[in-house]
Coordinates of C-alpha atoms in Angstrom, one line a residue:
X1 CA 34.4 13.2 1.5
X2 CA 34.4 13.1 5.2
X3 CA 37.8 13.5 7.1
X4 CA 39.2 10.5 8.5
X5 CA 39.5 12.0 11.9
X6 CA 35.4 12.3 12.1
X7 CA 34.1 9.0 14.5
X8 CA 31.8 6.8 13.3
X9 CA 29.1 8.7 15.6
X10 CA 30.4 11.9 13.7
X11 CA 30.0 10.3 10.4
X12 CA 26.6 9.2 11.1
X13 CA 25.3 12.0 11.4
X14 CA 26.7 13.6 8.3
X15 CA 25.1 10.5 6.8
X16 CA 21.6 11.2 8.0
X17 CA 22.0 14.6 6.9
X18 CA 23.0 13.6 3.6
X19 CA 20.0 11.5 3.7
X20 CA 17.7 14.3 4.4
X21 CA 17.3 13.6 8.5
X22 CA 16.0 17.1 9.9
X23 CA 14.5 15.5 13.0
X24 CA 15.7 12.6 15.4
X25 CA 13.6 11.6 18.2
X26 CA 15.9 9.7 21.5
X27 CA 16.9 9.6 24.7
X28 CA 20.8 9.6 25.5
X29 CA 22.4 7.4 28.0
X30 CA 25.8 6.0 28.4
X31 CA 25.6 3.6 25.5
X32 CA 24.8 6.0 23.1
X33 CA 26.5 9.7 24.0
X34 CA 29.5 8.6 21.1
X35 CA 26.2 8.6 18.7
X36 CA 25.8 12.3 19.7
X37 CA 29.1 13.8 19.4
X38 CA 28.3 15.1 16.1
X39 CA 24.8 16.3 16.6
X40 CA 25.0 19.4 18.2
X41 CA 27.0 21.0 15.4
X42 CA 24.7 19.6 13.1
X43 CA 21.2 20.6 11.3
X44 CA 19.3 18.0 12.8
X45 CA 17.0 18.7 15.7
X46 CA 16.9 16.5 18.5
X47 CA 13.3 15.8 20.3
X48 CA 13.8 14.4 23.5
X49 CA 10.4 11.9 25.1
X50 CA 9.6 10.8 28.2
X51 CA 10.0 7.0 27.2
X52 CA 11.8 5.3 24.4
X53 CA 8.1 4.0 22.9
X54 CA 7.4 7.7 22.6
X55 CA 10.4 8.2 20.3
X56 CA 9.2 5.6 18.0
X57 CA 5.5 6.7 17.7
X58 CA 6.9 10.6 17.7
X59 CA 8.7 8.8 14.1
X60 CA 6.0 7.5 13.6
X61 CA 3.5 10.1 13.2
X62 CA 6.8 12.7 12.0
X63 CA 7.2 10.0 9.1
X64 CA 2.9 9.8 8.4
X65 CA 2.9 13.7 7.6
X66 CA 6.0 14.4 6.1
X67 CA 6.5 11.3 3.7
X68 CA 10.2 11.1 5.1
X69 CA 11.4 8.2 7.3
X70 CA 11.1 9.0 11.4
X71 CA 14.5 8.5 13.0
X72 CA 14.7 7.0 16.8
X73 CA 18.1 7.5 18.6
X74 CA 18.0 4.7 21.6
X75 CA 20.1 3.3 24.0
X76 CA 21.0 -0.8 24.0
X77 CA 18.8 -2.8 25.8
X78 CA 15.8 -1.5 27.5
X79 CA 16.0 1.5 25.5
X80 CA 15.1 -0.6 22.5
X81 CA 12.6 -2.9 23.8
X82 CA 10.7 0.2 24.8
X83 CA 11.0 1.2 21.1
X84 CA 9.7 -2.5 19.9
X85 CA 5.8 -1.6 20.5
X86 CA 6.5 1.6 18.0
X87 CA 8.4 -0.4 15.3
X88 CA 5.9 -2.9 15.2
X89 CA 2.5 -0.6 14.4
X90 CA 5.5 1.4 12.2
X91 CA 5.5 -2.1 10.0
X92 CA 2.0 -3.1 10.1
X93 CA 1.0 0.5 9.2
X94 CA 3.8 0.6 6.2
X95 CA 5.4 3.6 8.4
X96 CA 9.1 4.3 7.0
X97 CA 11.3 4.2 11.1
X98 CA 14.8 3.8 11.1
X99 CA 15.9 2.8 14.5
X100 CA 19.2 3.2 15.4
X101 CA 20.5 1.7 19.1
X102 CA 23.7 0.8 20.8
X103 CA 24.5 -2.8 21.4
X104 CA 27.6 -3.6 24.0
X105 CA 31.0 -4.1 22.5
X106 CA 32.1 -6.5 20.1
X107 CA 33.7 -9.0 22.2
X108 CA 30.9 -9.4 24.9
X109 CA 28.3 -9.8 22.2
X110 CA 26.5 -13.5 23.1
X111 CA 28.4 -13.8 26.1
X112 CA 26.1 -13.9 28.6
X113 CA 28.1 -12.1 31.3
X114 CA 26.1 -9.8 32.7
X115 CA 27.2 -6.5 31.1
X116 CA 24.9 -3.5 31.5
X117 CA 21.7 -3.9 29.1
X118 CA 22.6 -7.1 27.9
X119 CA 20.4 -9.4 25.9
X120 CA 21.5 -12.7 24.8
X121 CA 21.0 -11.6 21.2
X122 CA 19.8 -8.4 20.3
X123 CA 20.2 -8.2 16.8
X124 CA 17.9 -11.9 16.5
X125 CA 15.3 -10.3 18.2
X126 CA 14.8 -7.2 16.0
X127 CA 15.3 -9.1 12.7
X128 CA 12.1 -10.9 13.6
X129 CA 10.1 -8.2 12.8
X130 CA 12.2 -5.5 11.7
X131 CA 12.2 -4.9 7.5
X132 CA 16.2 -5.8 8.3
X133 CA 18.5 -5.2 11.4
X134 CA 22.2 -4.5 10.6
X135 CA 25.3 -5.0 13.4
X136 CA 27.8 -2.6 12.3
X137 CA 30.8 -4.1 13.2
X138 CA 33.5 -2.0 11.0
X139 CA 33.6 1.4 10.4
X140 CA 34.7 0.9 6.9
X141 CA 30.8 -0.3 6.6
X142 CA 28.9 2.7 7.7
X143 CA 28.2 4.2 4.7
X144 CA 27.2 1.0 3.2
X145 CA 24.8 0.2 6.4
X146 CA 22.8 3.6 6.2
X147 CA 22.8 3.7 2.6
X148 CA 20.9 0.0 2.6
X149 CA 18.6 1.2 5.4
X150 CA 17.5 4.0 3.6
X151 CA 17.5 2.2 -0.1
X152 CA 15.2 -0.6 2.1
X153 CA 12.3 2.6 3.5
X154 CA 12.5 3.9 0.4
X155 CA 12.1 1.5 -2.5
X156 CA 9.6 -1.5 -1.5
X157 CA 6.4 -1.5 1.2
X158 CA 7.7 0.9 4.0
X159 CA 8.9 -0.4 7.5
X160 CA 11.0 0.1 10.5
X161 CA 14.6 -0.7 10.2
X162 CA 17.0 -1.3 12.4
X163 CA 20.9 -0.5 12.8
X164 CA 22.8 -1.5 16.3
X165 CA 26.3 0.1 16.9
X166 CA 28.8 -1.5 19.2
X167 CA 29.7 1.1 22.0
X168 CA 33.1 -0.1 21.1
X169 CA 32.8 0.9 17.1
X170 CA 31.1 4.3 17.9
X171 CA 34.2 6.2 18.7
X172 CA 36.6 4.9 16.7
X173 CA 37.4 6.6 13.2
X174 CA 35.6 6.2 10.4
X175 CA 38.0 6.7 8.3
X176 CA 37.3 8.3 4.6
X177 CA 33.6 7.7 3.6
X178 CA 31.6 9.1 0.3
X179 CA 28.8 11.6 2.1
X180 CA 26.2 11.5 -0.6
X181 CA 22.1 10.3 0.0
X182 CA 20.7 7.3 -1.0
X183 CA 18.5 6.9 -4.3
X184 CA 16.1 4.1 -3.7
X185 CA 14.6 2.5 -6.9
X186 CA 11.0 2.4 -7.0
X187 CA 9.5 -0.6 -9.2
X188 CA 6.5 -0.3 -12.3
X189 CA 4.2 -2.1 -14.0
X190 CA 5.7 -3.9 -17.2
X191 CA 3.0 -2.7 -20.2
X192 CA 2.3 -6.3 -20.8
X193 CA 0.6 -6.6 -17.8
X194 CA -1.0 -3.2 -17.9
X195 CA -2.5 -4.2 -21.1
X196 CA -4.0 -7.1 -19.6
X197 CA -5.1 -4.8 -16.4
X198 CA -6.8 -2.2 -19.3
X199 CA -8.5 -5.6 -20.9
X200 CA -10.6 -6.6 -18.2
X201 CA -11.2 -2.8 -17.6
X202 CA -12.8 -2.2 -20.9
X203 CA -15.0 -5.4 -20.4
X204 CA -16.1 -4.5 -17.2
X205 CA -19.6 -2.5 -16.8
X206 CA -19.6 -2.2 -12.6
X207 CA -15.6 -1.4 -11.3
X208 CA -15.0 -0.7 -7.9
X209 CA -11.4 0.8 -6.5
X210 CA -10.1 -0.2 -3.2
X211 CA -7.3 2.0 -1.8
X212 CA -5.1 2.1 1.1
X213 CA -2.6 4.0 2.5
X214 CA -0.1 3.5 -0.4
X215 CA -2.2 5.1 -2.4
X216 CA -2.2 8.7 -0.6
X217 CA 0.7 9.9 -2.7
X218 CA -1.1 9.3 -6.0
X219 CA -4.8 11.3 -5.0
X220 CA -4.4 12.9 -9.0
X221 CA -3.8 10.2 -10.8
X222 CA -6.2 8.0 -8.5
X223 CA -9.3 10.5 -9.3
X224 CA -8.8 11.0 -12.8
X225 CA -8.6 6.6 -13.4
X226 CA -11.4 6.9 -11.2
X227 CA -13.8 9.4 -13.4
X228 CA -12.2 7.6 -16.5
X229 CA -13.9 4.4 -15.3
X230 CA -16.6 5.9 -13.5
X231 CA -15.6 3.5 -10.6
X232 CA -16.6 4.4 -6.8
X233 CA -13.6 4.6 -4.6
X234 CA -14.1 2.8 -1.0
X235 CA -11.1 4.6 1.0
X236 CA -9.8 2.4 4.1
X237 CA -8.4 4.5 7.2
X238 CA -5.5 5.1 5.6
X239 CA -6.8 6.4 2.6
X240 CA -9.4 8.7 4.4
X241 CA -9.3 12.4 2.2
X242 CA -8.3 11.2 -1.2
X243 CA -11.0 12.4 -4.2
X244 CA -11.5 15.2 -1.2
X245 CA -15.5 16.4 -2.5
X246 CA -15.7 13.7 -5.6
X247 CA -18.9 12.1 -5.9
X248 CA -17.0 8.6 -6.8
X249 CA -15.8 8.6 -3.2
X250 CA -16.8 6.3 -0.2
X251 CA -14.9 7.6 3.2
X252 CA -16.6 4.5 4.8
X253 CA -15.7 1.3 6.1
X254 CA -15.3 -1.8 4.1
X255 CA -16.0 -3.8 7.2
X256 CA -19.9 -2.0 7.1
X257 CA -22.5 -4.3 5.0
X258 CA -23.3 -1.0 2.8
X259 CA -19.8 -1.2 1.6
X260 CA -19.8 -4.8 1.0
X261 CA -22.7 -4.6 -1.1
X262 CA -21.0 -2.5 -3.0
X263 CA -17.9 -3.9 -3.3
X264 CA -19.3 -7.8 -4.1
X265 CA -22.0 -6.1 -7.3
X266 CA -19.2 -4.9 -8.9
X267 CA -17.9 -7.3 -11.9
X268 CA -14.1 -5.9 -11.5
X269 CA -12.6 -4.8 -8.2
X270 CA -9.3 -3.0 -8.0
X271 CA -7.0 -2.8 -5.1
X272 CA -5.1 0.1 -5.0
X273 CA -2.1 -0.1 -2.2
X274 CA -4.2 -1.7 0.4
X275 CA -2.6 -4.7 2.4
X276 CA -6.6 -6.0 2.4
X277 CA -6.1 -5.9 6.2
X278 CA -8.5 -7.7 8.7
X279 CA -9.0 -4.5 10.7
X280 CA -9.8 -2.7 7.7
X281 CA -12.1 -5.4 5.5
X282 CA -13.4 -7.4 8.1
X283 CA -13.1 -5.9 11.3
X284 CA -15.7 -7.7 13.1
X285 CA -14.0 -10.9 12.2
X286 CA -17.7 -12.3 11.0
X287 CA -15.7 -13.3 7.4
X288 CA -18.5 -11.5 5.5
X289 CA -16.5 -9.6 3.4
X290 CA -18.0 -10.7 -0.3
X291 CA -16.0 -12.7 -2.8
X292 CA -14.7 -10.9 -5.7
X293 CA -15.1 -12.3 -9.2
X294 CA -12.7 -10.5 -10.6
X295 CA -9.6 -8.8 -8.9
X296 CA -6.7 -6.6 -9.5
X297 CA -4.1 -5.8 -7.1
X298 CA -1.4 -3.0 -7.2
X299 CA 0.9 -2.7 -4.7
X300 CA 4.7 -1.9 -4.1
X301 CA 4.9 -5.2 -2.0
X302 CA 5.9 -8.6 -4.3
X303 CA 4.6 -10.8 -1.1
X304 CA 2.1 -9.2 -0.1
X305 CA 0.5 -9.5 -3.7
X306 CA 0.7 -13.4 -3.3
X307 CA -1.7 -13.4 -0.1
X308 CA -5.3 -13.7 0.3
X309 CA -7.4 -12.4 -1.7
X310 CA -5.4 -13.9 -4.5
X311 CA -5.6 -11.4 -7.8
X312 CA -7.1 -12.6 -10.8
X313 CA -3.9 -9.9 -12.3
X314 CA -1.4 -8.5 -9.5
X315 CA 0.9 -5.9 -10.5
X316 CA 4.0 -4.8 -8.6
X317 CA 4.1 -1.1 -8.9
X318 CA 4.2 2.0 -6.8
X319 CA 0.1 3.2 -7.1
X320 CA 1.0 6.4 -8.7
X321 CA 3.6 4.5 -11.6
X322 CA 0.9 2.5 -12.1
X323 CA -2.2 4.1 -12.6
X324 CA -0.7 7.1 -14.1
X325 CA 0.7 4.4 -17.1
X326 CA -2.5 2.5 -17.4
X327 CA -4.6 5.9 -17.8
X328 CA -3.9 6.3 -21.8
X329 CA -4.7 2.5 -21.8
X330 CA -8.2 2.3 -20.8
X331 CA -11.1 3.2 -22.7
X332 CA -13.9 5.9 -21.3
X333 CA -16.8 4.6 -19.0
X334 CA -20.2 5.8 -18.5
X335 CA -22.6 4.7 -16.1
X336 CA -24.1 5.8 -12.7
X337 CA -20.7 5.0 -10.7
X338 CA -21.9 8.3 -8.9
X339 CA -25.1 7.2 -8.1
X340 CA -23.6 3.9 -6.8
X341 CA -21.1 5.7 -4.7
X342 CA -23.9 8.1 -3.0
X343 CA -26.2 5.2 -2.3
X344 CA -23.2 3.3 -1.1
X345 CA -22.2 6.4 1.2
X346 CA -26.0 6.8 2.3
X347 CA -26.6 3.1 3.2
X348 CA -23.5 3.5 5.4
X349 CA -24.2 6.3 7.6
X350 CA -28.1 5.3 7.8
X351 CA -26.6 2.0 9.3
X352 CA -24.0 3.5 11.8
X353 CA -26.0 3.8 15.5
X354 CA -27.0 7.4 17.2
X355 CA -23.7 7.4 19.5
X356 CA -21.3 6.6 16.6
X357 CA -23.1 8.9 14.7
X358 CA -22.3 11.6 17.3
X359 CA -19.1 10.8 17.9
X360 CA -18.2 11.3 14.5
X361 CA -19.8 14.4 14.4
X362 CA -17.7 15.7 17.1
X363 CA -14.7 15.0 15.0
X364 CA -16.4 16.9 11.7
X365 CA -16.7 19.7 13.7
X366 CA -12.8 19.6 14.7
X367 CA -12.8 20.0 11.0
X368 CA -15.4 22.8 10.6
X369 CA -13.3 24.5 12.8
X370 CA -10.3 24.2 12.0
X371 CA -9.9 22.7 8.7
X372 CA -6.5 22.0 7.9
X373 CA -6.3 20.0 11.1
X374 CA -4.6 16.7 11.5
X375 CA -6.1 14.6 13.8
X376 CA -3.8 12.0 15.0
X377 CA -5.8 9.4 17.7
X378 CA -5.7 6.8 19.9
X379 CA -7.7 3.7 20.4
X380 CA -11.0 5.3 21.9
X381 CA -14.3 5.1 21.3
X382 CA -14.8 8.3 19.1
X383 CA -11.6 7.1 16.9
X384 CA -13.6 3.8 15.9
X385 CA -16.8 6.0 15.5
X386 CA -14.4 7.7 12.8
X387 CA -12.7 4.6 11.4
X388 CA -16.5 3.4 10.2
X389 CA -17.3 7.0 8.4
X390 CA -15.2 10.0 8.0
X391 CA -15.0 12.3 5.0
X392 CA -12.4 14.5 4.8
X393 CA -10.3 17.2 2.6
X394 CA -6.9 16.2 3.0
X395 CA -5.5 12.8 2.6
X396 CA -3.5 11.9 5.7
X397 CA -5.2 13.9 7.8
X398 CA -6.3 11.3 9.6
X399 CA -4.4 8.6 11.2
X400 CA -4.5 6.4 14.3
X401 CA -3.2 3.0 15.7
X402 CA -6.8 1.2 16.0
X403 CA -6.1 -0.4 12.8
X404 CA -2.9 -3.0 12.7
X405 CA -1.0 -3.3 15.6
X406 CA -3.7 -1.4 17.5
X407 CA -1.2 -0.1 20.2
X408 CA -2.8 2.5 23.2
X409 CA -0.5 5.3 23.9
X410 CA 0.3 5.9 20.4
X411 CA -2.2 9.3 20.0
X412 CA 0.3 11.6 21.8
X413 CA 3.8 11.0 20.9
X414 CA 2.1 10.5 17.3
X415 CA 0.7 13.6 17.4
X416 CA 4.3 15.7 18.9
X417 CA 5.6 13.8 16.2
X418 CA 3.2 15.0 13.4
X419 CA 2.8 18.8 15.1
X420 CA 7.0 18.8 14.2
X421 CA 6.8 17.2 10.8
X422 CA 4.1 19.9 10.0
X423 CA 4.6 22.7 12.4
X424 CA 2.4 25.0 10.4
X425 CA -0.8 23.1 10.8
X426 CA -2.9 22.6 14.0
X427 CA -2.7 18.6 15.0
X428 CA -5.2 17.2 17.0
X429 CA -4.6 14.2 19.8
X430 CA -7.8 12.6 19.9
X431 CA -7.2 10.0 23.1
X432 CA -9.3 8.5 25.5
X433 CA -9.0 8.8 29.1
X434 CA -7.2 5.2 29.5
X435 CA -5.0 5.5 26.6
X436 CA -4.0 8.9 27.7
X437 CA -2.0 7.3 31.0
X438 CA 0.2 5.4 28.5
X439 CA 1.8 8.2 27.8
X440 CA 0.7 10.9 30.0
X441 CA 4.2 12.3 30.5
X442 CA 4.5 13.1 26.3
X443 CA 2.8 16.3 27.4
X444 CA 6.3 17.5 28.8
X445 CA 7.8 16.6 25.6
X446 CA 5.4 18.8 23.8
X447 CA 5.9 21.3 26.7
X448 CA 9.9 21.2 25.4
X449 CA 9.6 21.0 21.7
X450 CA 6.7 23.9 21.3
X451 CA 4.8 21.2 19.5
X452 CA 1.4 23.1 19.0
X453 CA -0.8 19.9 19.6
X454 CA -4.5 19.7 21.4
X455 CA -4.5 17.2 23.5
X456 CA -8.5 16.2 23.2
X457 CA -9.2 13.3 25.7
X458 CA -12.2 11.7 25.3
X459 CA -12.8 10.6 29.4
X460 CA -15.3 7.4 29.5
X461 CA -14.2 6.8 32.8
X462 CA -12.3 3.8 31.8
X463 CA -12.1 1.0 28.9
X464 CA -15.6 1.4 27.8
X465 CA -15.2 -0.3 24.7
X466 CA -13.7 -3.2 26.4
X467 CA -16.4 -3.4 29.4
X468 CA -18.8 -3.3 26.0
X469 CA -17.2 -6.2 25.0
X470 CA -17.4 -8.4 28.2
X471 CA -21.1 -7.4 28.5
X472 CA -21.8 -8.7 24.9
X473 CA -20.3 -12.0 25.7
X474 CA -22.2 -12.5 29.0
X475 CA -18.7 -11.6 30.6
X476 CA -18.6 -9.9 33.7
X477 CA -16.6 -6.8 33.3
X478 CA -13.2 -6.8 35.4
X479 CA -10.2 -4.8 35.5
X480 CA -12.2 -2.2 32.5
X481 CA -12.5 1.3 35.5
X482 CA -8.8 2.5 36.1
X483 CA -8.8 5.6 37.6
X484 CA -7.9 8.9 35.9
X485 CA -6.2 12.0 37.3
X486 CA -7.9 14.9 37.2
X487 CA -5.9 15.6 33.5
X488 CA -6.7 19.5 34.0
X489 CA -4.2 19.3 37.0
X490 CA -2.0 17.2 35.1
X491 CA -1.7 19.6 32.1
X492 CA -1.3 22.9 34.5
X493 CA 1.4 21.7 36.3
X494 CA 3.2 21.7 33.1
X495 CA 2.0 24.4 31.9
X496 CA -0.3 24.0 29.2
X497 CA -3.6 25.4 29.0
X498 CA -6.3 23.3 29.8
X499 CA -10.2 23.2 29.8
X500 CA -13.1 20.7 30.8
X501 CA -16.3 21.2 28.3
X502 CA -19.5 21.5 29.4
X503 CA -21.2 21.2 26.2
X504 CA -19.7 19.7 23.0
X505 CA -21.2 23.1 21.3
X506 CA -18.4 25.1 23.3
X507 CA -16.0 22.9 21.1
X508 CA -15.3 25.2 18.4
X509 CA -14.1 28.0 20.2
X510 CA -11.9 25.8 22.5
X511 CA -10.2 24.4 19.8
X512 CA -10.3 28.1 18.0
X513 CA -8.5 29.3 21.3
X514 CA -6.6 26.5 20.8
X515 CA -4.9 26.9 17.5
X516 CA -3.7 30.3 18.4
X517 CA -1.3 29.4 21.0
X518 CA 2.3 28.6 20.1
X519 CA 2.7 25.3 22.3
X520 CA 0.2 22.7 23.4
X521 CA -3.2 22.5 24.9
X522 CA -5.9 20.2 26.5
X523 CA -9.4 19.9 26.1
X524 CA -11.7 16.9 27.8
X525 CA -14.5 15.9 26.5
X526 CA -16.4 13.8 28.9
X527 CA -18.8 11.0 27.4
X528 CA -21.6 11.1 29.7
X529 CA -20.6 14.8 31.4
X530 CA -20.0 16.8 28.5
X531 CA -24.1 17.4 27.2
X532 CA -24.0 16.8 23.3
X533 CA -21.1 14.0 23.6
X534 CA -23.1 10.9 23.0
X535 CA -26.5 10.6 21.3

């Protein structure tokens, strides 16, 4: 039990601690230094960014690596606005962010009277996208509040959630609360339907999986259902590194026609924790992705298993619960799903043009070189190249926001936020030259937390993929060429170790140097300067 005495601030903390919170990424301010009374005498470290949007993608990408839910600390106001951009690729990637911000006090709430960081209704805005959004009003109902946050991140399709505080309620006592973490429930597959699942399993000759990001946790149980129904596996972004080596895999986009062909020949598709996302399935928006004859769905989500494509069987289940029971179910395949899966992979890459093709091999050599890497990017031209074809070893080993809510500036706070969650791993920032200026500054907050992240920029001189854009539709390109500092500079004068390739062969050793270093680095690549960068 927690004293009386302890404020609600105090007792929060003990709360997140209880809940397994080792890391908390904020920025203090007036409205929120009663929140932080109890955190210097606790376990939890606090990060500090350079913006309130950096604390949310810092979660972000601490939440990605470590499986646990990324905790923002921000101030009422602007302090959570900032944080909105973060919170909303958090819940169109399925990213587990609790967000928890002051609010002014009880009585002003709604008044409209001009108090410091006022909005005329703060908790209305967040439960518009938020998973939920909680006012706690009496101390009596902290425990509750925290214990439903976490019960929400942890037993459904992950999210941000948010909890506001009253600067009025932080300091007053909390009063005698149960310190204990939160057990979410997790739902399966009823054997009734698992049965039906196995039936149209055993009839089909041609199965094809589909996985997402919620099926990362489940990479055993994925490859041995895989190999049991001799199925290829097309892997979405989020899936990249599962069946690491297996010849049933396909690390390539299901948006490429390759894919598609594979995907609409099959006679039984199943969809294995993937939200069937336009930016993964048909990311040129040309609605060519094939009709499937028969479809099973598996997901955690009960809504998102009554949208489009509509399953033929849809099965609420975590991936892992699932699969794992329908394994004993299903009956022993044996066909050329490998030789499906190689032609599949081999039609991809032969369709993918010279630059992509040597923008992605940039990124295997990152890999060659160092090969536990995580490379966590931005949206930039060598992150898309990767998004169409990338195999990998490890599952979530690559992530980035030009899939969802597609926000630039993401790549470094993401990455700080990764480098902490896995501080014995090299991370990668692969960012381009405008999405960089986002969130130039993060580079102090590396500079502070001893993150050991390599800042790579990719420098285009601007929004090439943009000015790309406006070409193709006769467009004449405006407002695509903002200028760049000279990001050598930028990194010196905070100290970090810096270098401007010559040659992309040089690469490997920069990155070598790199990864021995205890605290960040930078490396630019530079599309048309750096020989070897583009085809």
């Amino acid at each position: 039990m927690s004293g009386g005495t302890r404020t609600v601030g105090e007792a929060m903390i003990d709360l997140l601690e209880a809940n397994g919170v080792e890391v908390v990424f904020g920025i203090p301010g007036v409205h929120t230094v009663e929140l932080y009374r109890g955190l210097a005498a606790s376990r939890i470290r606090h990060i500090t960014p350079r913006h309130e949007q950096g604390a949310g993608f810092m979660a972000d990408g601490y939440a990605r690596v470590t499986g646990k839910p990324g905790v923002a600390l921000v101030i009422t106001g602007p302090g959570l606005t900032n944080t909105i951009t973060a919170m909303a690729q958090a819940r169109q990637d399925s990213v587990p962010m609790l967000v928890i911000s002051g609010v002014n006090r009880r009585s002003s709430l709604g008044q409209g009277r001009g108090f410091l960081h006022e909005l005329p209704d703060q908790a209305a805005m967040m439960k518009s996208f938020a998973l939920a959004s909680f006012t706690l009003t009496d101390p009596a109902e902290l425990a509750s509040v925290i214990a439903q946050a976490f019960a929400i991140m942890g037993s459904a399709r992950p999210g941000p959630v948010h909890i506001e505080i009253p600067t009025d309620v932080m300091p007053l006592p909390a009063g005698e609360i149960a310190v204990r973490p939160t057990v979410p429930a997790r739902p399966g597959a009823d054997s009734a339907t698992l049965r039906q699942v196995a039936a149209l399993c055993d009839k089909a000759k041609r199965i094809v999986l589909m996985c997402g990001g919620g099926a990362v946790s489940a990479d055993e149980a994925v490859q041995a259902l895989a190999a049991k129904l001799d199925a290829p596996v097309v892997l979405t972004v989020n899936a990249r590194g599962l069946l690491a080596g297996h010849p049933l895999r396909v690390p390539a986009s299901p948006s490429l026609a390759a894919v598609r062909a594979l995907i609409g020949a099959a006679d039984l598709v199943i969809g294995l924790g993937t939200e069937m996302g336009q930016t993964d399935y048909d990311m040129y928006a040309d609605g060519g992705f094939p009709e499937l004859p028969s479809f099973v769905r598996i997901d955690i989500d009960a809504t998102q298993l009554s949208r489009e494509p509509r399953a033929d069987i849809a099965v609420l289940s975590t991936v892992e619960a699932a699969v794992t029971d329908l394994l004993p179910l299903v009956a022993a395949h044996e066909g050329d799903g490998a030789g499906r899966a190689k032609a599949a992979r081999g039609a991809a890459w032969d369709s993918l043009s010279p630059k992509i093709r040597a923008e992605i091999a940039v990124i295997d050599s990152i890999y060659k070189t160092l090969p536990d890497a995580i490379v966590v990017g931005d949206s930039t031209q060598a992150v898309y190249a990767g998004n169409f074809y990338l195999d990998l070893v490890h599952p979530m080993s690559w992530f980035n926001a030009a899939t969802g809510f597609g926000a630039l500036g993401y790549g470094p706070p993401a990455a700080i936020g990764a480098a902490i969650g896995k501080p014995d791993r090299p991370v990668i920032c692969l960012t381009g030259d405008g999405g960089f200026q986002f969130s130039l500054a993060e580079i102090g907050s590396a500079v502070d937390a001893g993150a050991r992240v390599i800042f790579l920029v990719w420098n285009n001189d601007g929004y090439q993929e943009i000015e790309n854009y406006m070409l193709d539709c006769g467009i004449e390109p405006e407002g695509v060429k903002p200028s760049a500092p000279d990001f050598l500079a930028i990194a010196q004068a905070y100290g970090v170790p810096a270098t401007r390739l010559d040659d992309v062969a040089a690469l490997g050793a920069a990155l070598r140097a790199a990864g021995e270093r205890n605290g960040p680095s930078l490396i630019e690549i530079h599309q048309t300067g750096t020989r070897g960068a583009t085809a």
